Amino acid sequence: MSSEETTIRRRAVVTGMVQGVGFRWSAREEARRLGVAGWARNRSDGSVEVEVEGAAADVERMIDWLRAGPPGSAVDDVRVSDAAPDGDDAFRIRQTD
């Protein structure tokens, strides 16, 4: 990321058939490919929550990827909201909420 690029953070809640299909691990690989940081975790309601931080264009590419998901998943909806950047330097998988 160049010094002119603004760092942003987005929170996304992904619903559909998104647990038990490798969604979080695939998201981590895509995040690494795009060079964004953050985390993903399963939620007790069956959704997956993801926070993504990085250059705006890269974060938006990650959000687009979340809308499609990995093979084997079936994404019904992605609710996206802004979050404050917190300086994450890697993408991690977190414990279920």
PDB file of C-alpha atoms in Angstrom:
ATOM      1  CA  MET A   1       0.000   0.000   0.000  1.00  0.00           C
ATOM      2  CA  SER A   2       1.427   3.350  -0.959  1.00  0.00           C
ATOM      3  CA  SER A   3       1.508   6.248   1.465  1.00  0.00           C
ATOM      4  CA  GLU A   4      -1.197   8.081  -0.556  1.00  0.00           C
ATOM      5  CA  GLU A   5      -3.706   5.283  -0.025  1.00  0.00           C
ATOM      6  CA  THR A   6      -6.111   5.541   2.870  1.00  0.00           C
ATOM      7  CA  THR A   7      -6.540   2.544   5.122  1.00  0.00           C
ATOM      8  CA  ILE A   8     -10.164   1.570   5.688  1.00  0.00           C
ATOM      9  CA  ARG A   9     -11.869  -1.221   7.606  1.00  0.00           C
ATOM     10  CA  ARG A  10     -15.198  -2.887   6.863  1.00  0.00           C
ATOM     11  CA  ARG A  11     -17.231  -5.401   8.850  1.00  0.00           C
ATOM     12  CA  ALA A  12     -19.289  -7.916   6.867  1.00  0.00           C
ATOM     13  CA  VAL A  13     -21.820 -10.466   8.061  1.00  0.00           C
ATOM     14  CA  VAL A  14     -22.247 -13.196   5.451  1.00  0.00           C
ATOM     15  CA  THR A  15     -25.370 -15.369   5.529  1.00  0.00           C
ATOM     16  CA  GLY A  16     -26.353 -18.489   3.637  1.00  0.00           C
ATOM     17  CA  MET A  17     -24.605 -21.855   3.513  1.00  0.00           C
ATOM     18  CA  VAL A  18     -21.323 -20.442   4.786  1.00  0.00           C
ATOM     19  CA  GLN A  19     -20.343 -22.705   7.692  1.00  0.00           C
ATOM     20  CA  GLY A  20     -18.834 -26.148   7.233  1.00  0.00           C
ATOM     21  CA  VAL A  21     -17.654 -25.341   3.699  1.00  0.00           C
ATOM     22  CA  GLY A  22     -14.187 -23.876   4.363  1.00  0.00           C
ATOM     23  CA  PHE A  23     -15.421 -20.293   4.087  1.00  0.00           C
ATOM     24  CA  ARG A  24     -13.119 -18.817   6.762  1.00  0.00           C
ATOM     25  CA  TRP A  25     -10.007 -20.608   5.483  1.00  0.00           C
ATOM     26  CA  SER A  26     -10.761 -19.597   1.904  1.00  0.00           C
ATOM     27  CA  ALA A  27     -11.347 -16.016   3.067  1.00  0.00           C
ATOM     28  CA  ARG A  28      -7.962 -16.052   4.791  1.00  0.00           C
ATOM     29  CA  GLU A  29      -6.258 -17.215   1.583  1.00  0.00           C
ATOM     30  CA  GLU A  30      -8.052 -14.561  -0.488  1.00  0.00           C
ATOM     31  CA  ALA A  31      -7.142 -11.879   2.068  1.00  0.00           C
ATOM     32  CA  ARG A  32      -3.501 -12.892   1.860  1.00  0.00           C
ATOM     33  CA  ARG A  33      -3.655 -12.803  -1.928  1.00  0.00           C
ATOM     34  CA  LEU A  34      -5.138  -9.297  -1.838  1.00  0.00           C
ATOM     35  CA  GLY A  35      -2.809  -8.062   0.917  1.00  0.00           C
ATOM     36  CA  VAL A  36      -5.535  -7.140   3.401  1.00  0.00           C
ATOM     37  CA  ALA A  37      -5.680  -7.828   7.125  1.00  0.00           C
ATOM     38  CA  GLY A  38      -8.466  -8.608   9.563  1.00  0.00           C
ATOM     39  CA  TRP A  39     -10.284 -11.714  10.722  1.00  0.00           C
ATOM     40  CA  ALA A  40     -13.144 -14.127  10.120  1.00  0.00           C
ATOM     41  CA  ARG A  41     -15.220 -16.145  12.569  1.00  0.00           C
ATOM     42  CA  ASN A  42     -18.313 -18.297  12.606  1.00  0.00           C
ATOM     43  CA  ARG A  43     -21.270 -16.886  14.508  1.00  0.00           C
ATOM     44  CA  SER A  44     -23.677 -18.960  16.538  1.00  0.00           C
ATOM     45  CA  ASP A  45     -26.544 -17.962  14.208  1.00  0.00           C
ATOM     46  CA  GLY A  46     -24.901 -19.781  11.251  1.00  0.00           C
ATOM     47  CA  SER A  47     -23.424 -16.690   9.607  1.00  0.00           C
ATOM     48  CA  VAL A  48     -19.763 -15.746   9.176  1.00  0.00           C
ATOM     49  CA  GLU A  49     -18.499 -12.376  10.421  1.00  0.00           C
ATOM     50  CA  VAL A  50     -15.487 -10.851   8.698  1.00  0.00           C
ATOM     51  CA  GLU A  51     -13.507  -7.662   9.279  1.00  0.00           C
ATOM     52  CA  VAL A  52     -11.183  -6.497   6.527  1.00  0.00           C
ATOM     53  CA  GLU A  53      -8.604  -3.688   6.730  1.00  0.00           C
ATOM     54  CA  GLY A  54      -6.340  -2.274   4.056  1.00  0.00           C
ATOM     55  CA  ALA A  55      -6.301  -0.023   1.013  1.00  0.00           C
ATOM     56  CA  ALA A  56      -9.842   0.889  -0.050  1.00  0.00           C
ATOM     57  CA  ALA A  57      -9.670  -0.838  -3.447  1.00  0.00           C
ATOM     58  CA  ASP A  58      -8.312  -4.057  -1.904  1.00  0.00           C
ATOM     59  CA  VAL A  59     -10.940  -4.074   0.847  1.00  0.00           C
ATOM     60  CA  GLU A  60     -13.672  -3.630  -1.771  1.00  0.00           C
ATOM     61  CA  ARG A  61     -12.229  -6.542  -3.784  1.00  0.00           C
ATOM     62  CA  MET A  62     -12.380  -8.677  -0.647  1.00  0.00           C
ATOM     63  CA  ILE A  63     -16.007  -7.658  -0.038  1.00  0.00           C
ATOM     64  CA  ASP A  64     -16.797  -8.644  -3.641  1.00  0.00           C
ATOM     65  CA  TRP A  65     -15.157 -12.030  -2.989  1.00  0.00           C
ATOM     66  CA  LEU A  66     -17.285 -12.473   0.153  1.00  0.00           C
ATOM     67  CA  ARG A  67     -20.419 -11.929  -1.943  1.00  0.00           C
ATOM     68  CA  ALA A  68     -19.488 -14.939  -4.091  1.00  0.00           C
ATOM     69  CA  GLY A  69     -17.718 -17.074  -1.485  1.00  0.00           C
ATOM     70  CA  PRO A  70     -15.628 -20.168  -2.128  1.00  0.00           C
ATOM     71  CA  PRO A  71     -16.794 -23.212  -4.099  1.00  0.00           C
ATOM     72  CA  GLY A  72     -19.266 -25.216  -2.026  1.00  0.00           C
ATOM     73  CA  SER A  73     -20.746 -22.189  -0.289  1.00  0.00           C
ATOM     74  CA  ALA A  74     -24.030 -20.461  -1.118  1.00  0.00           C
ATOM     75  CA  VAL A  75     -24.049 -16.803  -0.057  1.00  0.00           C
ATOM     76  CA  ASP A  76     -27.526 -15.337   0.439  1.00  0.00           C
ATOM     77  CA  ASP A  77     -26.588 -11.887   1.736  1.00  0.00           C
ATOM     78  CA  VAL A  78     -23.633  -9.766   2.855  1.00  0.00           C
ATOM     79  CA  ARG A  79     -24.322  -6.862   5.214  1.00  0.00           C
ATOM     80  CA  VAL A  80     -21.402  -4.429   5.208  1.00  0.00           C
ATOM     81  CA  SER A  81     -20.700  -1.622   7.656  1.00  0.00           C
ATOM     82  CA  ASP A  82     -17.777   0.675   8.361  1.00  0.00           C
ATOM     83  CA  ALA A  83     -15.384  -0.035  11.210  1.00  0.00           C
ATOM     84  CA  ALA A  84     -12.450   1.923  12.597  1.00  0.00           C
ATOM     85  CA  PRO A  85      -9.037   0.727  11.375  1.00  0.00           C
ATOM     86  CA  ASP A  86      -7.119  -0.900  14.217  1.00  0.00           C
ATOM     87  CA  GLY A  87      -3.749  -1.669  12.649  1.00  0.00           C
ATOM     88  CA  ASP A  88      -4.135  -5.407  11.989  1.00  0.00           C
ATOM     89  CA  ASP A  89      -1.100  -6.773  10.158  1.00  0.00           C
ATOM     90  CA  ALA A  90      -2.433 -10.213   9.157  1.00  0.00           C
ATOM     91  CA  PHE A  91      -5.697 -12.032   8.515  1.00  0.00           C
ATOM     92  CA  ARG A  92      -6.716 -14.480  11.234  1.00  0.00           C
ATOM     93  CA  ILE A  93      -9.431 -16.997  11.938  1.00  0.00           C
ATOM     94  CA  ARG A  94     -11.100 -16.327  15.280  1.00  0.00           C
ATOM     95  CA  GLN A  95     -13.087 -18.528  17.640  1.00  0.00           C
ATOM     96  CA  THR A  96     -16.847 -18.743  17.125  1.00  0.00           C
ATOM     97  CA  ASP A  97     -18.676 -15.953  18.955  1.00  0.00           C
TER      98      ASP A  97
END
